[in-house]
Short mmCIF file of C-alpha atoms in Angstrom, two decimals:
data_model
loop_
_atom_site.label_atom_id
_atom_site.label_comp_id
_atom_site.label_asym_id
_atom_site.label_seq_id
_atom_site.Cartn_x
_atom_site.Cartn_y
_atom_site.Cartn_z
CA MET A 1 0.00 0.00 0.00
CA THR A 2 1.64 3.22 -1.14
CA ALA A 3 0.62 6.83 -0.60
CA SER A 4 0.67 9.67 -3.10
CA PRO A 5 0.71 13.40 -2.20
CA PRO A 6 -1.98 15.15 -4.30
CA ARG A 7 -3.39 18.61 -3.60
CA ILE A 8 -7.12 19.22 -3.39
CA GLY A 9 -8.61 22.60 -2.65
CA GLY A 10 -5.11 24.01 -2.28
CA LEU A 11 -4.31 21.59 0.54
CA ASP A 12 -1.81 18.75 0.73
CA VAL A 13 -3.47 15.38 1.26
CA GLU A 14 -2.36 11.77 1.24
CA SER A 15 -4.37 9.09 -0.50
CA TRP A 16 -4.52 5.31 -0.72
CA GLY A 17 -6.46 2.93 -2.91
CA ASP A 18 -8.20 3.16 -6.27
CA PRO A 19 -9.35 6.72 -7.12
CA GLU A 20 -12.39 5.19 -8.83
CA ASP A 21 -13.65 3.77 -5.52
CA PRO A 22 -15.94 5.74 -3.14
CA ILE A 23 -13.97 8.30 -1.15
CA VAL A 24 -13.48 8.22 2.61
CA LEU A 25 -12.05 11.52 3.84
CA LEU A 26 -10.10 11.28 7.10
CA ILE A 27 -9.87 14.56 9.02
CA GLY A 28 -7.65 15.02 12.05
CA ALA A 29 -4.38 13.64 13.32
CA PRO A 30 -4.27 9.99 12.20
CA GLU A 31 -3.43 8.68 15.66
CA ARG A 32 -6.60 10.34 16.98
CA LEU A 33 -8.72 8.47 14.44
CA SER A 34 -7.61 4.99 15.43
CA GLY A 35 -5.18 3.27 17.74
CA ASP A 36 -3.73 1.64 14.63
CA TRP A 37 -4.68 4.05 11.85
CA ARG A 38 -2.58 2.37 9.17
CA ARG A 39 -4.44 -0.86 9.80
CA SER A 40 -7.72 1.04 9.51
CA VAL A 41 -6.64 2.58 6.21
CA ARG A 42 -5.67 -0.86 4.94
CA ALA A 43 -9.07 -2.26 5.96
CA LEU A 44 -10.87 0.56 4.14
CA VAL A 45 -8.82 0.05 0.97
CA GLU A 46 -9.38 -3.71 1.05
CA ALA A 47 -13.10 -3.03 1.41
CA GLY A 48 -13.04 -1.03 -1.82
CA ARG A 49 -12.65 2.54 -0.53
CA HIS A 50 -10.38 5.34 -1.73
CA VAL A 51 -8.94 6.88 1.43
CA VAL A 52 -7.91 10.54 1.54
CA LEU A 53 -6.18 11.93 4.63
CA ALA A 54 -6.32 15.69 5.17
CA ALA A 55 -3.99 17.42 7.61
CA ASP A 56 -5.46 19.06 10.69
CA PHE A 57 -7.34 22.24 9.93
CA ASP A 58 -6.74 25.19 12.24
CA GLN A 59 -9.67 25.48 14.59
CA THR A 60 -10.29 29.10 13.60
CA GLU A 61 -12.61 30.86 11.17
CA ASP A 62 -10.43 29.73 8.30
CA GLY A 63 -10.67 26.04 9.20
CA PRO A 64 -14.31 25.51 8.16
CA ALA A 65 -13.79 27.56 5.01
CA ALA A 66 -10.74 25.50 4.04
CA LEU A 67 -12.62 22.26 4.63
CA ARG A 68 -15.59 23.48 2.61
CA ARG A 69 -13.27 24.32 -0.30
CA LEU A 70 -11.79 20.84 -0.06
CA LEU A 71 -15.24 19.24 -0.09
CA THR A 72 -16.40 21.25 -3.09
CA GLU A 73 -13.32 20.28 -5.11
CA ILE A 74 -13.08 16.63 -4.13
CA PRO A 75 -14.13 14.43 -7.08
CA SER A 76 -17.21 12.91 -5.40
CA ARG A 77 -19.27 13.31 -2.26
CA PRO A 78 -17.15 11.58 0.42
CA ALA A 79 -17.89 9.83 3.66
CA ILE A 80 -16.08 11.83 6.36
CA VAL A 81 -14.30 10.30 9.34
CA CYS A 82 -13.13 12.81 11.93
CA ALA A 83 -11.87 12.89 15.49
CA ASP A 84 -14.29 14.48 17.95
CA GLU A 85 -11.89 17.36 18.66
CA THR A 86 -12.17 18.48 15.01
CA LEU A 87 -15.95 19.01 15.23
CA PRO A 88 -15.48 22.80 15.68
CA VAL A 89 -14.14 22.72 12.10
CA VAL A 90 -16.25 19.96 10.59
CA ALA A 91 -19.69 20.99 11.88
CA PRO A 92 -19.61 24.60 10.56
CA ALA A 93 -18.21 23.36 7.23
CA LEU A 94 -21.18 21.03 6.80
CA ALA A 95 -23.79 23.48 8.09
CA VAL A 96 -26.85 24.01 5.89
CA THR A 97 -25.60 22.15 2.81
CA GLY A 98 -23.97 19.21 4.62
CA PRO A 99 -25.85 16.42 2.78
CA ALA A 100 -24.74 17.91 -0.52
CA LEU A 101 -21.08 17.86 0.53
CA ALA A 102 -20.79 14.55 2.43
CA SER A 103 -22.64 11.25 2.26
CA CYS A 104 -22.22 10.61 5.99
CA LEU A 105 -20.07 11.47 9.01
CA VAL A 106 -18.26 9.14 11.39
CA ILE A 107 -17.04 10.74 14.62
CA VAL A 108 -14.26 8.92 16.46
CA ALA A 109 -14.42 9.68 20.18
CA ALA A 110 -12.92 8.47 23.43
CA GLU A 111 -15.08 6.53 25.88
CA GLY A 112 -17.69 8.86 27.34
CA GLN A 113 -16.95 11.65 24.84
CA GLY A 114 -19.35 10.77 22.01
CA ALA A 115 -22.33 12.97 22.94
CA LEU A 116 -23.03 15.82 20.53
CA SER A 117 -24.01 19.25 21.78
CA PRO A 118 -27.37 20.67 20.62
CA GLU A 119 -25.46 23.31 18.62
CA VAL A 120 -23.45 20.67 16.73
CA GLU A 121 -26.59 18.59 16.13
CA THR A 122 -28.24 21.64 14.59
CA LEU A 123 -25.27 22.34 12.33
CA LEU A 124 -25.16 18.71 11.17
CA ALA A 125 -28.90 18.33 10.59
CA GLY A 126 -29.57 16.00 7.67
CA VAL A 127 -26.15 14.32 7.72
CA PRO A 128 -26.19 10.63 8.76
CA ILE A 129 -23.90 10.33 11.81
CA GLN A 130 -22.24 7.42 13.57
CA VAL A 131 -20.08 7.73 16.70
CA VAL A 132 -17.31 5.12 16.94
CA LEU A 133 -15.48 4.78 20.24
CA ARG A 134 -11.71 4.90 20.03
CA GLY A 135 -10.09 2.10 22.03
CA ASP A 136 -7.70 -0.82 22.00
CA ASP A 137 -9.89 -3.08 19.84
CA ALA A 138 -8.97 -1.96 16.31
CA GLU A 139 -10.90 -4.85 14.78
CA ALA A 140 -14.15 -3.78 16.48
CA GLU A 141 -13.57 -0.15 15.45
CA ASN A 142 -13.01 -1.12 11.83
CA ALA A 143 -16.04 -3.41 11.80
CA ALA A 144 -18.28 -0.61 13.11
CA LEU A 145 -16.85 1.85 10.59
CA LEU A 146 -17.20 -0.46 7.59
CA GLY A 147 -20.70 -1.52 8.61
CA PHE A 148 -21.88 2.10 8.79
CA LEU A 149 -20.25 2.96 5.45
CA GLU A 150 -21.93 0.02 3.73
CA ARG A 151 -25.31 1.17 5.04
CA GLN A 152 -24.94 4.88 4.30
CA ALA A 153 -22.52 4.96 1.36
CA PRO A 154 -22.55 1.53 -0.31
CA ARG A 155 -19.69 0.83 -2.67
CA GLU A 156 -22.17 -0.13 -5.37
CA ALA A 157 -25.85 0.60 -5.78
CA MET A 158 -28.08 -2.14 -4.39
CA LEU A 159 -29.35 -4.45 -7.13
CA TYR A 160 -31.76 -6.92 -5.60
CA GLN A 161 -33.06 -9.99 -7.39
CA ALA A 162 -36.33 -11.55 -6.33
CA GLY A 163 -38.50 -14.52 -7.20
CA SER A 164 -40.00 -17.74 -5.92
CA ASP A 165 -38.31 -20.21 -8.26
CA PRO A 166 -35.78 -22.78 -6.98
CA ARG A 167 -32.81 -21.02 -8.61
CA THR A 168 -33.56 -17.72 -6.87
CA LEU A 169 -34.07 -19.51 -3.56
CA ARG A 170 -30.79 -21.40 -3.94
CA ASP A 171 -28.88 -18.19 -4.76
CA ALA A 172 -30.48 -16.33 -1.85
CA LEU A 173 -29.57 -19.14 0.55
CA GLY A 174 -26.03 -18.98 -0.83
CA CYS A 175 -25.73 -15.47 0.63
CA PHE A 176 -25.47 -17.09 4.07
CA ALA A 177 -21.80 -18.00 4.58
CA THR A 178 -21.21 -21.34 6.26
CA GLY A 179 -18.43 -23.59 7.37
CA VAL A 180 -17.81 -26.91 5.63
CA THR A 181 -18.13 -30.30 7.30
CA VAL A 182 -17.62 -33.95 6.47
CA VAL A 183 -20.33 -36.11 8.05
CA THR A 184 -19.37 -39.73 8.68
CA THR A 185 -20.82 -43.01 9.89
CA LEU A 186 -20.42 -46.77 9.36
CA ASP A 187 -22.48 -48.84 6.94
CA GLU A 188 -24.09 -52.20 7.74
CA ALA A 189 -20.77 -53.95 6.98
CA GLY A 190 -18.82 -51.67 9.30
CA GLN A 191 -17.19 -49.73 6.46
CA PRO A 192 -16.72 -45.94 6.75
CA VAL A 193 -19.19 -43.69 4.92
CA GLY A 194 -18.78 -39.94 4.54
CA LEU A 195 -20.00 -36.93 2.61
CA THR A 196 -19.46 -33.17 2.49
CA ALA A 197 -22.20 -31.00 4.02
CA ASN A 198 -22.55 -27.35 4.97
CA SER A 199 -26.05 -27.55 6.45
CA PHE A 200 -24.76 -28.00 10.00
CA SER A 201 -25.99 -26.21 13.11
CA SER A 202 -25.98 -26.34 16.87
CA VAL A 203 -29.37 -27.05 18.43
CA SER A 204 -28.95 -27.14 22.20
CA LEU A 205 -26.28 -27.06 24.89
CA ASP A 206 -28.40 -28.84 27.50
CA PRO A 207 -28.79 -31.50 26.31
CA PRO A 208 -25.90 -31.16 23.82
CA LEU A 209 -27.58 -31.47 20.41
CA ILE A 210 -26.41 -30.65 16.90
CA LEU A 211 -27.91 -31.30 13.47
CA PHE A 212 -27.14 -31.64 9.80
CA CYS A 213 -29.41 -31.96 6.78
CA LEU A 214 -29.12 -34.73 4.21
CA ALA A 215 -30.83 -34.80 0.82
CA ARG A 216 -33.22 -37.70 0.29
CA SER A 217 -31.53 -38.16 -3.08
CA SER A 218 -28.16 -38.92 -1.47
CA THR A 219 -26.84 -42.42 -2.13
CA ASN A 220 -26.01 -42.62 1.58
CA VAL A 221 -29.38 -41.53 2.93
CA GLU A 222 -30.44 -45.00 4.12
CA ARG A 223 -27.08 -45.61 5.78
CA PHE A 224 -27.47 -42.47 7.88
CA ARG A 225 -31.14 -43.21 8.50
CA GLN A 226 -30.22 -46.58 9.99
CA ALA A 227 -27.05 -45.46 11.80
CA GLU A 228 -27.10 -45.30 15.59
CA HIS A 229 -24.04 -43.04 15.64
CA PHE A 230 -22.36 -40.52 13.37
CA ALA A 231 -19.67 -37.84 13.49
CA ILE A 232 -19.47 -34.31 12.14
CA ASN A 233 -15.99 -33.04 11.24
CA VAL A 234 -15.53 -29.29 10.70
CA LEU A 235 -12.83 -28.58 8.11
CA HIS A 236 -10.04 -26.00 8.40
CA ILE A 237 -8.77 -23.72 5.64
CA GLY A 238 -6.19 -26.26 4.48
CA GLN A 239 -8.75 -29.02 3.94
CA GLN A 240 -10.44 -27.82 0.77
CA PRO A 241 -9.09 -30.92 -1.07
CA THR A 242 -10.71 -33.12 1.59
CA SER A 243 -14.02 -31.35 1.03
CA GLY A 244 -13.69 -32.05 -2.68
CA VAL A 245 -12.99 -35.75 -2.12
CA PHE A 246 -16.10 -36.25 0.03
CA ALA A 247 -18.26 -34.20 -2.36
CA ARG A 248 -17.47 -36.43 -5.36
CA SER A 249 -18.76 -39.88 -6.19
CA GLN A 250 -15.95 -42.35 -5.77
CA ALA A 251 -15.56 -45.83 -4.39
CA ASP A 252 -13.32 -45.15 -1.37
CA ARG A 253 -13.39 -41.58 -0.11
CA PHE A 254 -11.31 -42.53 2.94
CA GLN A 255 -8.40 -44.01 0.99
CA ASP A 256 -6.10 -41.00 1.27
CA VAL A 257 -7.61 -39.40 4.38
CA ALA A 258 -6.27 -40.00 7.89
CA TRP A 259 -9.04 -40.98 10.27
CA GLU A 260 -9.53 -42.59 13.65
CA THR A 261 -12.34 -43.85 15.85
CA TRP A 262 -13.45 -43.02 19.36
CA ASP A 263 -16.07 -44.76 21.49
CA THR A 264 -18.82 -45.35 18.91
CA GLY A 265 -16.68 -46.26 15.91
CA ALA A 266 -17.91 -43.36 13.77
CA PRO A 267 -14.98 -42.12 11.64
CA ILE A 268 -13.22 -39.03 13.00
CA LEU A 269 -11.05 -37.12 10.50
CA SER A 270 -7.71 -36.82 12.30
CA GLY A 271 -6.81 -33.31 11.14
CA ALA A 272 -10.23 -31.66 11.34
CA LEU A 273 -10.66 -28.24 12.93
CA ALA A 274 -13.36 -29.71 15.19
CA SER A 275 -15.06 -33.10 15.48
CA PHE A 276 -18.29 -34.14 17.20
CA GLU A 277 -19.10 -37.78 17.95
CA CYS A 278 -22.85 -38.22 18.23
CA GLY A 279 -25.60 -40.70 18.90
CA THR A 280 -28.61 -40.34 16.61
CA GLU A 281 -31.29 -38.59 18.66
CA GLN A 282 -34.02 -37.85 16.13
CA ILE A 283 -34.62 -37.81 12.37
CA VAL A 284 -37.15 -35.33 11.00
CA GLU A 285 -38.63 -35.67 7.52
CA ALA A 286 -38.51 -32.16 6.01
CA GLY A 287 -39.37 -31.79 2.33
CA ASP A 288 -36.62 -33.19 0.12
CA HIS A 289 -34.21 -33.51 3.07
CA LEU A 290 -33.81 -35.35 6.34
CA VAL A 291 -32.91 -33.31 9.41
CA ILE A 292 -30.69 -35.58 11.49
CA ILE A 293 -30.26 -34.50 15.10
CA GLY A 294 -27.46 -35.98 17.16
CA ARG A 295 -26.64 -35.96 20.87
CA VAL A 296 -22.96 -35.07 21.28
CA LYS A 297 -21.00 -37.66 23.21
CA ARG A 298 -17.56 -36.15 22.73
CA ALA A 299 -16.06 -33.12 21.00
CA ARG A 300 -12.54 -32.04 20.06
CA PHE A 301 -11.24 -28.85 18.44
CA GLU A 302 -8.02 -27.04 17.45
CA PRO A 303 -8.27 -23.35 18.50
CA ARG A 304 -5.37 -21.95 16.44
CA ARG A 305 -6.57 -22.67 12.91
CA ASP A 306 -9.08 -20.87 10.69
CA PRO A 307 -12.16 -22.57 9.21
CA LEU A 308 -12.85 -23.40 5.60
CA LEU A 309 -15.82 -21.27 4.50
CA TYR A 310 -18.38 -21.57 1.70
CA PHE A 311 -20.21 -18.55 0.28
CA ARG A 312 -22.16 -18.13 -2.96
CA GLY A 313 -20.99 -21.41 -4.37
CA LYS A 314 -17.29 -20.84 -3.70
CA TYR A 315 -14.79 -21.66 -0.98
CA ARG A 316 -13.71 -18.62 1.02
CA ARG A 317 -11.36 -17.73 3.83
CA LEU A 318 -11.70 -15.47 6.84
CA HIS A 319 -10.69 -11.84 6.32
CA PHE A 320 -9.61 -9.93 9.41
CA SER A 321 -9.42 -6.16 8.98
#
């Protein structure tokens, strides 16, 4: 990430990211905007924002005028992020015609300092405002900032698709990101059976219940229907190939996969992010699927690895801002 030193409105600014992306204008000393402002800039750029940093404006009569000149000459209506101590400059600059100059305003304040005076509220009338508390949790700060920007100044115009056909329903359900699991059991001959599934959920902690959904069309549906025990193995980011193996039709899916057994004999994938050994508690007939509920007998997990994710028909990975 490199910075360039353009001039806008006669003022020196720094900028990062693609100039074609929506602008986020940072006003105030960078260290007052975030405990780790470079990380925040990086998060904004990675989220598709063009970040412009303006030097502190003098908190005098000339400050609001200078900021207004900057806003009128900036290529597009920006989202503004400012430290609370710069409000004496920002609020007068946005007075009256604020919505025409800025899409929204984020005020970064210390704990207990986020309340706006009636005078400032009057000056900023019509401008969407979010107060973000400055603290040690940069990730939480960035999440709050990006969430507000997506609501008030989306990177792209919303383009909803609607319908009641199966394709629309499938695509809409694909908007819900999930983890990826391999569900396993033993067949009537004691041989391991497994398949990839992402319809997995917790049900209850007391008693400890979890569930997964299995299509009636699955070649293994009767094996799971008859099984007294099964296991659910949550995959980590390095196990995409394993997911592919158990999603395909092949004679021996376990041939090149390390696995073990615990008390019930249900196959446990040795390198999984988390594994749950279950007794079959209940099977619910639900449309073209079976909802199989299991009572957890034993669980194991590895806390230092990231999960394999699935979103809109593609494998994904966690992104930490």
